[in-house]
PDB file of C-alpha atoms in Angstrom:
ATOM      1  CA  MET G   1    -107.840  27.963  -3.167  1.00 54.00           C
ATOM      2  CA  ASN G   2    -105.912  24.699  -3.028  1.00 65.00           C
ATOM      3  CA  MET G   3    -105.404  24.894  -6.754  1.00 68.00           C
ATOM      4  CA  LYS G   4    -103.849  28.334  -6.456  1.00 67.00           C
ATOM      5  CA  ARG G   5    -101.451  27.115  -3.777  1.00 71.00           C
ATOM      6  CA  LEU G   6    -100.467  24.191  -5.913  1.00 69.00           C
ATOM      7  CA  LEU G   7     -99.800  26.448  -8.884  1.00 70.00           C
ATOM      8  CA  LEU G   8     -97.799  28.845  -6.710  1.00 72.00           C
ATOM      9  CA  PHE G   9     -95.799  25.961  -5.283  1.00 68.00           C
ATOM     10  CA  ALA G  10     -95.131  24.605  -8.774  1.00 69.00           C
ATOM     11  CA  PHE G  11     -93.993  28.029  -9.943  1.00 69.00           C
ATOM     12  CA  ILE G  12     -91.590  28.312  -7.028  1.00 76.00           C
ATOM     13  CA  LEU G  13     -90.165  24.868  -7.773  1.00 72.00           C
ATOM     14  CA  ILE G  14     -89.619  25.813 -11.414  1.00 76.00           C
ATOM     15  CA  ALA G  15     -87.882  29.053 -10.395  1.00 71.00           C
ATOM     16  CA  VAL G  16     -85.658  27.282  -7.896  1.00 66.00           C
ATOM     17  CA  SER G  17     -84.735  24.620 -10.488  1.00 69.00           C
ATOM     18  CA  HIS G  18     -83.844  27.336 -12.987  1.00 67.00           C
ATOM     19  CA  VAL G  19     -81.613  29.086 -10.471  1.00 62.00           C
ATOM     20  CA  LEU G  20     -79.924  25.826  -9.507  1.00 65.00           C
ATOM     21  CA  ALA G  21     -79.318  24.985 -13.167  1.00 64.00           C
ATOM     22  CA  ASN G  22     -77.679  28.388 -13.761  1.00 68.00           C
ATOM     23  CA  ASP G  23     -75.500  27.940 -10.662  1.00 63.00           C
ATOM     24  CA  SER G  24     -74.401  24.483 -11.831  1.00 69.00           C
ATOM     25  CA  LEU G  25     -73.434  25.937 -15.202  1.00 72.00           C
ATOM     26  CA  LYS G  26     -71.426  28.662 -13.514  1.00 69.00           C
ATOM     27  CA  ILE G  27     -69.689  26.118 -11.297  1.00 73.00           C
ATOM     28  CA  ILE G  28     -68.762  24.011 -14.343  1.00 78.00           C
ATOM     29  CA  ASN G  29     -67.370  27.098 -16.141  1.00 74.00           C
ATOM     30  CA  LEU G  30     -65.477  28.099 -13.017  1.00 70.00           C
ATOM     31  CA  GLN G  31     -63.973  24.618 -12.752  1.00 74.00           C
ATOM     32  CA  ARG G  32     -62.843  24.835 -16.373  1.00 77.00           C
ATOM     33  CA  GLU G  33     -61.221  28.217 -15.747  1.00 74.00           C
ATOM     34  CA  VAL G  34     -59.472  26.813 -12.648  1.00 68.00           C
ATOM     35  CA  SER G  35     -58.233  23.842 -14.689  1.00 76.00           C
ATOM     36  CA  ASP G  36     -56.929  26.160 -17.437  1.00 77.00           C
ATOM     37  CA  LEU G  37     -55.241  28.323 -14.817  1.00 69.00           C
ATOM     38  CA  LYS G  38     -53.533  25.270 -13.313  1.00 74.00           C
ATOM     39  CA  SER G  39     -52.293  24.226 -16.761  1.00 77.00           C
ATOM     40  CA  THR G  40     -50.931  27.731 -17.359  1.00 77.00           C
ATOM     41  CA  ILE G  41     -49.187  27.725 -13.964  1.00 71.00           C
ATOM     42  CA  SER G  42     -47.643  24.315 -14.766  1.00 76.00           C
ATOM     43  CA  ARG G  43     -46.318  25.560 -18.113  1.00 77.00           C
ATOM     44  CA  LEU G  44     -44.875  28.658 -16.440  1.00 69.00           C
ATOM     45  CA  GLN G  45     -43.150  26.483 -13.822  1.00 72.00           C
ATOM     46  CA  GLN G  46     -41.646  24.305 -16.556  1.00 78.00           C
ATOM     47  CA  GLU G  47     -40.437  27.386 -18.451  1.00 73.00           C
ATOM     48  CA  ASP G  48     -38.968  28.794 -15.227  1.00 67.00           C
ATOM     49  CA  GLY G  49     -37.103  25.508 -14.652  1.00 75.00           C
ATOM     50  CA  ARG G  50     -35.784  25.546 -18.219  1.00 76.00           C
ATOM     51  CA  LEU G  51     -34.546  29.144 -17.865  1.00 70.00           C
ATOM     52  CA  LYS G  52     -32.848  28.327 -14.544  1.00 73.00           C
ATOM     53  CA  GLY G  53     -31.086  25.364 -16.158  1.00 75.00           C
ATOM     54  CA  LEU G  54     -29.939  27.559 -19.054  1.00 69.00           C
ATOM     55  CA  TYR G  55     -28.650  30.167 -16.624  1.00 65.00           C
ATOM     56  CA  LEU G  56     -26.665  27.545 -14.667  1.00 76.00           C
ATOM     57  CA  GLN G  57     -25.136  26.274 -17.919  1.00 77.00           C
ATOM     58  CA  GLN G  58     -24.145  29.803 -18.949  1.00 71.00           C
ATOM     59  CA  ALA G  59     -22.709  30.422 -15.477  1.00 69.00           C
ATOM     60  CA  LYS G  60     -20.532  27.272 -15.757  1.00 78.00           C
ATOM     61  CA  GLU G  61     -19.243  28.421 -19.152  1.00 75.00           C
ATOM     62  CA  LEU G  62     -18.484  31.838 -17.684  1.00 67.00           C
ATOM     63  CA  ASP G  63     -16.510  30.231 -14.828  1.00 73.00           C
ATOM     64  CA  SER G  64     -14.569  28.217 -17.410  1.00 74.00           C
ATOM     65  CA  LEU G  65     -13.699  31.414 -19.295  1.00 67.00           C
ATOM     66  CA  ARG G  66     -12.514  32.989 -16.036  1.00 71.00           C
ATOM     67  CA  MET G  67     -10.195  30.028 -15.408  1.00 76.00           C
ATOM     68  CA  LYS G  68      -8.799  30.274 -18.948  1.00 72.00           C
ATOM     69  CA  GLN G  69      -8.270  33.992 -18.427  1.00 67.00           C
ATOM     70  CA  GLN G  70      -6.343  33.364 -15.198  1.00 73.00           C
ATOM     71  CA  LEU G  71      -4.263  30.671 -16.916  1.00 73.00           C
ATOM     72  CA  GLN G  72      -3.447  33.075 -19.773  1.00 68.00           C
ATOM     73  CA  THR G  73      -2.347  35.701 -17.244  1.00 65.00           C
ATOM     74  CA  GLU G  74      -0.061  33.187 -15.508  1.00 74.00           C
ATOM     75  CA  ASN G  75       1.379  32.095 -18.867  1.00 69.00           C
ATOM     76  CA  VAL G  76       2.194  35.702 -19.754  1.00 56.00           C
ATOM     77  CA  LYS G  77       3.905  36.244 -16.400  1.00 66.00           C
ATOM     78  CA  THR G  78       5.923  33.058 -16.875  1.00 73.00           C
ATOM     79  CA  LEU G  79       6.804  34.173 -20.400  1.00 61.00           C
ATOM     80  CA  ALA G  80       8.082  37.516 -19.127  1.00 54.00           C
ATOM     81  CA  GLU G  81      10.318  35.827 -16.550  1.00 70.00           C
ATOM     82  CA  LYS G  82      11.592  33.194 -18.995  1.00 68.00           C
ATOM     83  CA  VAL G  83      12.339  35.712 -21.761  1.00 53.00           C
ATOM     84  CA  GLY G  84      14.307  37.919 -19.376  1.00 58.00           C
ATOM     85  CA  ALA G  85      16.310  34.979 -17.967  1.00 64.00           C
ATOM     86  CA  ASP G  86      17.046  33.395 -21.376  1.00 58.00           C
ATOM     87  CA  ILE G  87      18.183  36.603 -23.046  1.00 54.00           C
ATOM     88  CA  SER G  88      20.404  37.498 -20.071  1.00 61.00           C
ATOM     89  CA  ASP G  89      22.029  34.044 -20.153  1.00 63.00           C
ATOM     90  CA  ALA G  90      22.531  34.167 -23.937  1.00 52.00           C
ATOM     91  CA  ASN G  91      24.176  37.600 -23.731  1.00 53.00           C
ATOM     92  CA  GLN G  92      26.915  36.171 -21.497  1.00 62.00           C
ATOM     93  CA  LYS G  93      27.787  33.573 -24.156  1.00 58.00           C
ATOM     94  CA  ILE G  94      28.175  35.971 -27.101  1.00 50.00           C
ATOM     95  CA  ASP G  95      31.488  37.515 -28.163  1.00 51.00           C
ATOM     96  CA  SER G  96      32.350  41.000 -26.841  1.00 53.00           C
ATOM     97  CA  ASN G  97      32.065  42.357 -30.410  1.00 43.00           C
ATOM     98  CA  VAL G  98      28.256  42.302 -30.084  1.00 45.00           C
ATOM     99  CA  SER G  99      28.069  44.267 -26.813  1.00 54.00           C
ATOM    100  CA  THR G 100      26.302  47.175 -28.518  1.00 56.00           C
ATOM    101  CA  LEU G 101      23.682  44.813 -29.866  1.00 49.00           C
ATOM    102  CA  SER G 102      23.215  43.311 -26.361  1.00 49.00           C
ATOM    103  CA  GLU G 103      22.426  46.756 -24.946  1.00 58.00           C
ATOM    104  CA  SER G 104      19.796  47.212 -27.645  1.00 53.00           C
ATOM    105  CA  ILE G 105      18.319  43.797 -26.818  1.00 50.00           C
ATOM    106  CA  ASN G 106      18.071  44.618 -23.109  1.00 55.00           C
ATOM    107  CA  SER G 107      16.341  47.895 -23.945  1.00 59.00           C
ATOM    108  CA  ARG G 108      13.806  46.217 -26.210  1.00 56.00           C
ATOM    109  CA  THR G 109      13.232  43.450 -23.700  1.00 57.00           C
ATOM    110  CA  LEU G 110      12.352  46.082 -21.111  1.00 61.00           C
ATOM    111  CA  ILE G 111       9.859  47.581 -23.551  1.00 66.00           C
ATOM    112  CA  GLY G 112       8.345  44.138 -24.107  1.00 60.00           C
ATOM    113  CA  ALA G 113       8.081  43.522 -20.348  1.00 59.00           C
ATOM    114  CA  LEU G 114       6.353  46.888 -19.894  1.00 68.00           C
ATOM    115  CA  GLY G 115       3.955  45.891 -22.669  1.00 66.00           C
ATOM    116  CA  ILE G 116       3.131  42.685 -20.770  1.00 70.00           C
ATOM    117  CA  LEU G 117       2.516  44.606 -17.542  1.00 71.00           C
ATOM    118  CA  ILE G 118       0.199  47.016 -19.357  1.00 79.00           C
ATOM    119  CA  ALA G 119      -1.670  44.095 -20.936  1.00 67.00           C
ATOM    120  CA  ILE G 120      -2.010  42.393 -17.543  1.00 75.00           C
ATOM    121  CA  GLY G 121      -3.336  45.618 -16.063  1.00 74.00           C
ATOM    122  CA  LEU G 122      -5.910  45.973 -18.840  1.00 71.00           C
ATOM    123  CA  LEU G 123      -6.952  42.370 -18.404  1.00 71.00           C
ATOM    124  CA  ALA G 124      -7.283  42.773 -14.629  1.00 71.00           C
ATOM    125  CA  LEU G 125      -9.365  45.929 -15.105  1.00 74.00           C
ATOM    126  CA  THR G 126     -11.632  44.180 -17.607  1.00 73.00           C
ATOM    127  CA  TYR G 127     -12.026  41.188 -15.296  1.00 69.00           C
ATOM    128  CA  TYR G 128     -12.850  43.484 -12.358  1.00 72.00           C
ATOM    129  CA  ILE G 129     -15.520  45.317 -14.365  1.00 74.00           C
ATOM    130  CA  LEU G 130     -17.041  42.041 -15.570  1.00 69.00           C
ATOM    131  CA  LYS G 131     -16.990  40.599 -12.062  1.00 68.00           C
ATOM    132  CA  ARG G 132     -18.811  43.688 -10.746  1.00 70.00           C
ATOM    133  CA  LYS G 133     -21.444  43.329 -13.439  1.00 64.00           C
ATOM    134  CA  ILE G 134     -21.937  39.638 -12.701  1.00 61.00           C
ATOM    135  CA  SER G 135     -22.108  40.073  -8.908  1.00 63.00           C
ATOM    136  CA  SER G 136     -24.558  42.994  -9.178  1.00 60.00           C
ATOM    137  CA  GLY G 137     -27.311  40.635 -10.297  1.00 54.00           C
ATOM    138  CA  ALA G 138     -26.752  39.893 -13.977  1.00 51.00           C
ATOM    139  CA  THR G 139     -29.251  37.032 -14.066  1.00 56.00           C
ATOM    140  CA  THR G 140     -30.659  37.324 -17.573  1.00 58.00           C
ATOM    141  CA  ILE G 141     -29.271  35.451 -20.554  1.00 64.00           C
ATOM    142  CA  ASP G 142     -28.501  38.702 -22.400  1.00 65.00           C
ATOM    143  CA  LYS G 143     -26.301  39.928 -19.566  1.00 63.00           C
ATOM    144  CA  ILE G 144     -24.481  36.606 -19.353  1.00 64.00           C
ATOM    145  CA  ARG G 145     -23.842  36.701 -23.097  1.00 70.00           C
ATOM    146  CA  SER G 146     -22.552  40.273 -22.798  1.00 70.00           C
ATOM    147  CA  ALA G 147     -20.141  39.184 -20.048  1.00 66.00           C
ATOM    148  CA  GLN G 148     -18.893  36.306 -22.198  1.00 68.00           C
ATOM    149  CA  GLU G 149     -18.277  38.647 -25.116  1.00 72.00           C
ATOM    150  CA  GLY G 150     -16.322  40.932 -22.795  1.00 70.00           C
ATOM    151  CA  LEU G 151     -14.115  38.040 -21.679  1.00 69.00           C
ATOM    152  CA  GLU G 152     -13.555  36.976 -25.274  1.00 73.00           C
ATOM    153  CA  THR G 153     -12.573  40.535 -26.179  1.00 76.00           C
ATOM    154  CA  ALA G 154     -10.143  40.682 -23.253  1.00 73.00           C
ATOM    155  CA  GLN G 155      -8.668  37.301 -24.205  1.00 76.00           C
ATOM    156  CA  LYS G 156      -8.203  38.420 -27.808  1.00 76.00           C
ATOM    157  CA  ALA G 157      -6.492  41.619 -26.623  1.00 81.00           C
ATOM    158  CA  MET G 158      -4.153  39.500 -24.493  1.00 81.00           C
ATOM    159  CA  GLN G 159      -3.389  37.251 -27.468  1.00 80.00           C
ATOM    160  CA  GLU G 160      -2.622  40.301 -29.640  1.00 84.00           C
ATOM    161  CA  GLU G 161      -0.280  41.626 -26.954  1.00 84.00           C
ATOM    162  CA  SER G 162       1.388  38.212 -26.721  1.00 83.00           C
ATOM    163  CA  VAL G 163       1.858  38.133 -30.518  1.00 83.00           C
ATOM    164  CA  LYS G 164       3.334  41.632 -30.428  1.00 86.00           C
ATOM    165  CA  LEU G 165       5.835  40.643 -27.728  1.00 85.00           C
ATOM    166  CA  ASP G 166       6.771  37.408 -29.500  1.00 84.00           C
ATOM    167  CA  SER G 167       7.306  39.349 -32.745  1.00 85.00           C
ATOM    168  CA  LYS G 168       9.817  41.611 -30.970  1.00 86.00           C
ATOM    169  CA  LEU G 169      11.482  38.570 -29.446  1.00 85.00           C
ATOM    170  CA  VAL G 170      11.794  36.871 -32.852  1.00 82.00           C
ATOM    171  CA  GLU G 171      13.378  40.034 -34.251  1.00 83.00           C
ATOM    172  CA  LEU G 172      15.940  40.079 -31.442  1.00 84.00           C
ATOM    173  CA  LEU G 173      16.689  36.379 -31.811  1.00 80.00           C
ATOM    174  CA  ASP G 174      17.189  36.830 -35.544  1.00 77.00           C
ATOM    175  CA  LYS G 175      19.738  39.583 -34.902  1.00 79.00           C
ATOM    176  CA  LYS G 176      21.522  37.472 -32.289  1.00 78.00           C
ATOM    177  CA  ILE G 177      21.846  34.612 -34.764  1.00 74.00           C
ATOM    178  CA  GLU G 178      23.307  36.953 -37.382  1.00 73.00           C
ATOM    179  CA  ALA G 179      25.736  38.420 -34.837  1.00 71.00           C
ATOM    180  CA  THR G 180      26.981  35.056 -33.569  1.00 68.00           C
ATOM    181  CA  PRO G 181      30.322  34.025 -35.138  1.00 63.00           C
ATOM    182  CA  ALA G 182      30.271  30.912 -37.323  1.00 58.00           C
ATOM    183  CA  PRO G 183      31.752  27.792 -35.622  1.00 57.00           C
ATOM    184  CA  VAL G 184      35.294  26.826 -36.616  1.00 54.00           C
ATOM    185  CA  SER G 185      34.642  23.087 -36.277  1.00 53.00           C
ATOM    186  CA  ASN G 186      32.009  20.698 -34.977  1.00 54.00           C
ATOM    187  CA  GLU G 187      34.023  20.003 -31.815  1.00 56.00           C
ATOM    188  CA  GLN G 188      34.223  23.718 -30.931  1.00 64.00           C
ATOM    189  CA  THR G 189      30.597  24.515 -31.706  1.00 73.00           C
ATOM    190  CA  ASP G 190      28.704  26.077 -28.793  1.00 80.00           C
ATOM    191  CA  HIS G 191      25.038  25.145 -29.201  1.00 86.00           C
ATOM    192  CA  THR G 192      23.808  27.155 -26.200  1.00 86.00           C
ATOM    193  CA  LEU G 193      22.287  30.034 -28.164  1.00 85.00           C
ATOM    194  CA  ALA G 194      20.834  27.736 -30.822  1.00 86.00           C
ATOM    195  CA  LEU G 195      19.110  25.589 -28.203  1.00 88.00           C
ATOM    196  CA  LYS G 196      17.611  28.584 -26.436  1.00 89.00           C
ATOM    197  CA  VAL G 197      16.404  30.078 -29.708  1.00 88.00           C
ATOM    198  CA  ALA G 198      14.874  26.743 -30.702  1.00 88.00           C
ATOM    199  CA  ASP G 199      13.055  26.499 -27.343  1.00 89.00           C
ATOM    200  CA  GLU G 200      11.557  29.951 -27.865  1.00 89.00           C
ATOM    201  CA  ILE G 201      10.568  29.200 -31.457  1.00 89.00           C
ATOM    202  CA  VAL G 202       8.700  26.034 -30.461  1.00 88.00           C
ATOM    203  CA  ARG G 203       7.012  27.849 -27.555  1.00 89.00           C
ATOM    204  CA  ILE G 204       5.818  30.563 -29.942  1.00 89.00           C
ATOM    205  CA  GLU G 205       4.584  27.939 -32.418  1.00 88.00           C
ATOM    206  CA  THR G 206       2.648  26.216 -29.607  1.00 87.00           C
ATOM    207  CA  ASN G 207       1.004  29.517 -28.648  1.00 87.00           C
ATOM    208  CA  LEU G 208       0.104  30.189 -32.283  1.00 87.00           C
ATOM    209  CA  SER G 209      -1.506  26.753 -32.581  1.00 86.00           C
ATOM    210  CA  ARG G 210      -3.953  27.752 -29.828  1.00 84.00           C
ATOM    211  CA  MET G 211      -4.895  31.089 -31.413  1.00 86.00           C
ATOM    212  CA  ASP G 212      -7.297  32.053 -34.160  1.00 86.00           C
ATOM    213  CA  THR G 213      -5.543  33.138 -37.353  1.00 87.00           C
ATOM    214  CA  SER G 214      -7.572  36.362 -37.281  1.00 87.00           C
ATOM    215  CA  VAL G 215      -5.582  37.668 -34.286  1.00 86.00           C
ATOM    216  CA  LYS G 216      -3.705  40.822 -35.289  1.00 88.00           C
ATOM    217  CA  GLY G 217      -0.073  40.081 -36.193  1.00 88.00           C
ATOM    218  CA  TYR G 218      -0.607  36.283 -36.319  1.00 90.00           C
ATOM    219  CA  LYS G 219       0.405  35.808 -39.969  1.00 90.00           C
ATOM    220  CA  GLN G 220       3.462  38.075 -39.732  1.00 91.00           C
ATOM    221  CA  LEU G 221       4.706  36.228 -36.622  1.00 89.00           C
ATOM    222  CA  ALA G 222       4.154  32.836 -38.274  1.00 90.00           C
ATOM    223  CA  LYS G 223       6.225  33.927 -41.301  1.00 91.00           C
ATOM    224  CA  ALA G 224       9.008  35.252 -39.058  1.00 89.00           C
ATOM    225  CA  VAL G 225       9.158  31.953 -37.169  1.00 89.00           C
ATOM    226  CA  GLU G 226       9.301  30.017 -40.438  1.00 90.00           C
ATOM    227  CA  ARG G 227      12.153  32.254 -41.607  1.00 89.00           C
ATOM    228  CA  ILE G 228      14.202  31.450 -38.481  1.00 87.00           C
ATOM    229  CA  ARG G 229      13.496  27.734 -38.981  1.00 88.00           C
ATOM    230  CA  THR G 230      14.841  28.030 -42.528  1.00 88.00           C
ATOM    231  CA  ASN G 231      17.980  29.870 -41.345  1.00 86.00           C
ATOM    232  CA  PHE G 232      18.487  27.201 -38.677  1.00 85.00           C
ATOM    233  CA  LEU G 233      18.281  24.458 -41.264  1.00 88.00           C
ATOM    234  CA  ALA G 234      20.777  26.269 -43.488  1.00 87.00           C
ATOM    235  CA  ASN G 235      23.226  26.324 -40.542  1.00 85.00           C
ATOM    236  CA  GLY G 236      22.820  22.591 -39.917  1.00 88.00           C
ATOM    237  CA  TYR G 237      20.196  22.785 -37.159  1.00 89.00           C
ATOM    238  CA  GLU G 238      16.894  20.925 -37.476  1.00 91.00           C
ATOM    239  CA  ILE G 239      13.977  21.615 -35.111  1.00 90.00           C
ATOM    240  CA  VAL G 240      12.008  18.376 -35.337  1.00 91.00           C
ATOM    241  CA  GLU G 241       8.299  19.081 -35.728  1.00 89.00           C
ATOM    242  CA  MET G 242       6.194  17.003 -33.310  1.00 90.00           C
ATOM    243  CA  LEU G 243       3.209  19.154 -32.316  1.00 87.00           C
ATOM    244  CA  GLY G 244      -0.089  17.582 -33.337  1.00 89.00           C
ATOM    245  CA  LYS G 245       1.524  14.315 -34.501  1.00 92.00           C
ATOM    246  CA  PRO G 246       0.813  10.788 -33.187  1.00 93.00           C
ATOM    247  CA  TYR G 247       2.940   9.473 -30.319  1.00 93.00           C
ATOM    248  CA  ASN G 248       4.522   6.016 -30.295  1.00 90.00           C
ATOM    249  CA  GLU G 249       6.486   4.188 -27.620  1.00 87.00           C
ATOM    250  CA  GLY G 250       9.685   4.087 -29.692  1.00 86.00           C
ATOM    251  CA  MET G 251      10.268   7.852 -29.572  1.00 89.00           C
ATOM    252  CA  LYS G 252      13.392   9.032 -27.702  1.00 90.00           C
ATOM    253  CA  VAL G 253      11.552  11.664 -25.673  1.00 92.00           C
ATOM    254  CA  VAL G 254      10.546  12.516 -22.132  1.00 93.00           C
ATOM    255  CA  ALA G 255       6.732  12.383 -22.203  1.00 93.00           C
ATOM    256  CA  ASN G 256       4.096  13.634 -19.773  1.00 93.00           C
ATOM    257  CA  PHE G 257       0.724  11.951 -20.306  1.00 94.00           C
ATOM    258  CA  VAL G 258      -2.698  13.555 -19.783  1.00 94.00           C
ATOM    259  CA  SER G 259      -6.162  12.084 -20.347  1.00 93.00           C
ATOM    260  CA  ASP G 260      -8.387  13.491 -23.099  1.00 92.00           C
ATOM    261  CA  ASP G 261     -11.821  11.951 -23.692  1.00 91.00           C
ATOM    262  CA  THR G 262     -12.267  13.934 -26.909  1.00 91.00           C
ATOM    263  CA  LEU G 263      -9.723  11.726 -28.694  1.00 91.00           C
ATOM    264  CA  ALA G 264     -10.626   8.453 -30.318  1.00 91.00           C
ATOM    265  CA  GLU G 265     -10.286   5.391 -28.091  1.00 91.00           C
ATOM    266  CA  GLY G 266      -6.661   4.224 -27.984  1.00 89.00           C
ATOM    267  CA  GLU G 267      -5.357   7.419 -29.651  1.00 92.00           C
ATOM    268  CA  GLN G 268      -2.201   9.159 -28.371  1.00 93.00           C
ATOM    269  CA  LYS G 269      -1.387  12.618 -29.732  1.00 93.00           C
ATOM    270  CA  ILE G 270       1.406  15.124 -29.014  1.00 92.00           C
ATOM    271  CA  THR G 271      -0.356  18.293 -27.813  1.00 90.00           C
ATOM    272  CA  GLY G 272       2.465  20.188 -26.112  1.00 90.00           C
ATOM    273  CA  ILE G 273       6.212  20.749 -26.552  1.00 90.00           C
ATOM    274  CA  ILE G 274       8.162  21.657 -23.412  1.00 90.00           C
ATOM    275  CA  LYS G 275      11.540  21.286 -25.149  1.00 91.00           C
ATOM    276  CA  PRO G 276      11.939  20.409 -28.839  1.00 92.00           C
ATOM    277  CA  GLN G 277      14.215  17.760 -30.308  1.00 93.00           C
ATOM    278  CA  ILE G 278      17.193  19.481 -31.968  1.00 93.00           C
ATOM    279  CA  ASN G 279      19.472  17.794 -34.497  1.00 92.00           C
ATOM    280  CA  TYR G 280      22.766  19.307 -35.611  1.00 91.00           C
ATOM    281  CA  LYS G 281      24.068  17.984 -38.922  1.00 89.00           C
ATOM    282  CA  GLY G 282      21.948  14.861 -38.494  1.00 88.00           C
ATOM    283  CA  LYS G 283      22.942  14.210 -34.865  1.00 91.00           C
ATOM    284  CA  MET G 284      20.573  14.816 -31.957  1.00 91.00           C
ATOM    285  CA  ILE G 285      21.975  17.395 -29.528  1.00 91.00           C
ATOM    286  CA  GLN G 286      18.787  17.835 -27.473  1.00 92.00           C
ATOM    287  CA  SER G 287      16.025  15.302 -26.823  1.00 92.00           C
ATOM    288  CA  ALA G 288      12.407  16.422 -26.682  1.00 93.00           C
ATOM    289  CA  GLN G 289      10.207  16.890 -23.634  1.00 93.00           C
ATOM    290  CA  ILE G 290       6.573  16.646 -24.694  1.00 93.00           C
ATOM    291  CA  THR G 291       2.984  16.453 -23.436  1.00 93.00           C
ATOM    292  CA  VAL G 292       0.940  13.558 -24.828  1.00 94.00           C
ATOM    293  CA  SER G 293      -2.871  13.548 -24.699  1.00 94.00           C
ATOM    294  CA  GLN G 294      -4.384  10.088 -24.753  1.00 93.00           C
ATOM    295  CA  ASN G 295      -7.640   8.194 -24.475  1.00 90.00           C
ATOM    296  CA  LEU G 296      -6.753   4.702 -23.239  1.00 82.00           C
TER     297      LEU G 296
END
């Protein structure tokens, strides 16, 4: 009888040991699964952080594009006001024999101003639509990229409209030059129209330098500007080219300096022309006002 109890007790111990061994194995497997799950969660958190960083970077770039868009709109408005004022002032200086031509110029200027207003309206509408899309929860990278493409399209449309307006302006300036009587002598020469035309030509050249050559009408406008430069030179006027050239302290100019870390250390470069230097028959009749980017 005692032997049977001992055998039964031994059997129970073996069974309990077997169960405990199976439970230990399950616990070890469960711990491994928990460890794998933690590793997966950690990787997902890292990926989430990376995506958030990428989104913030894209958002900053989008804000930068918005600022450029606003600046372009302000430049176009300023252009419209300046063109109207300059043409009106030049008309008062021209002989009465070109009154018919002046009426035509005023009419075309009005058309150009209407074109600018239409372009501004289109740009504002595009910006409003993009802003609605962004504020409605466009949090994915694809939506941000789509918004950027929309801004680029709007900017290109604005540039094309600007080129179209400048082309009309160049045509009018060319006709004004042809209609202006030739000077009798150097002492009696009125340089008012020539100076205003030169200012507009340099402004247009500066705008072209900031555009891609693929913009519609770019090449035709560039050729028209070069043609006026050639006619100017034939009449004794030289528009001194300074844009993109190095600046040195000996230049007879009025310079505004801005910092630019993208330039080489110590480099000074002319990046903007407010008023160009004009020479008439080798003598300077207008000194230049320029913007100089530097890294000092």
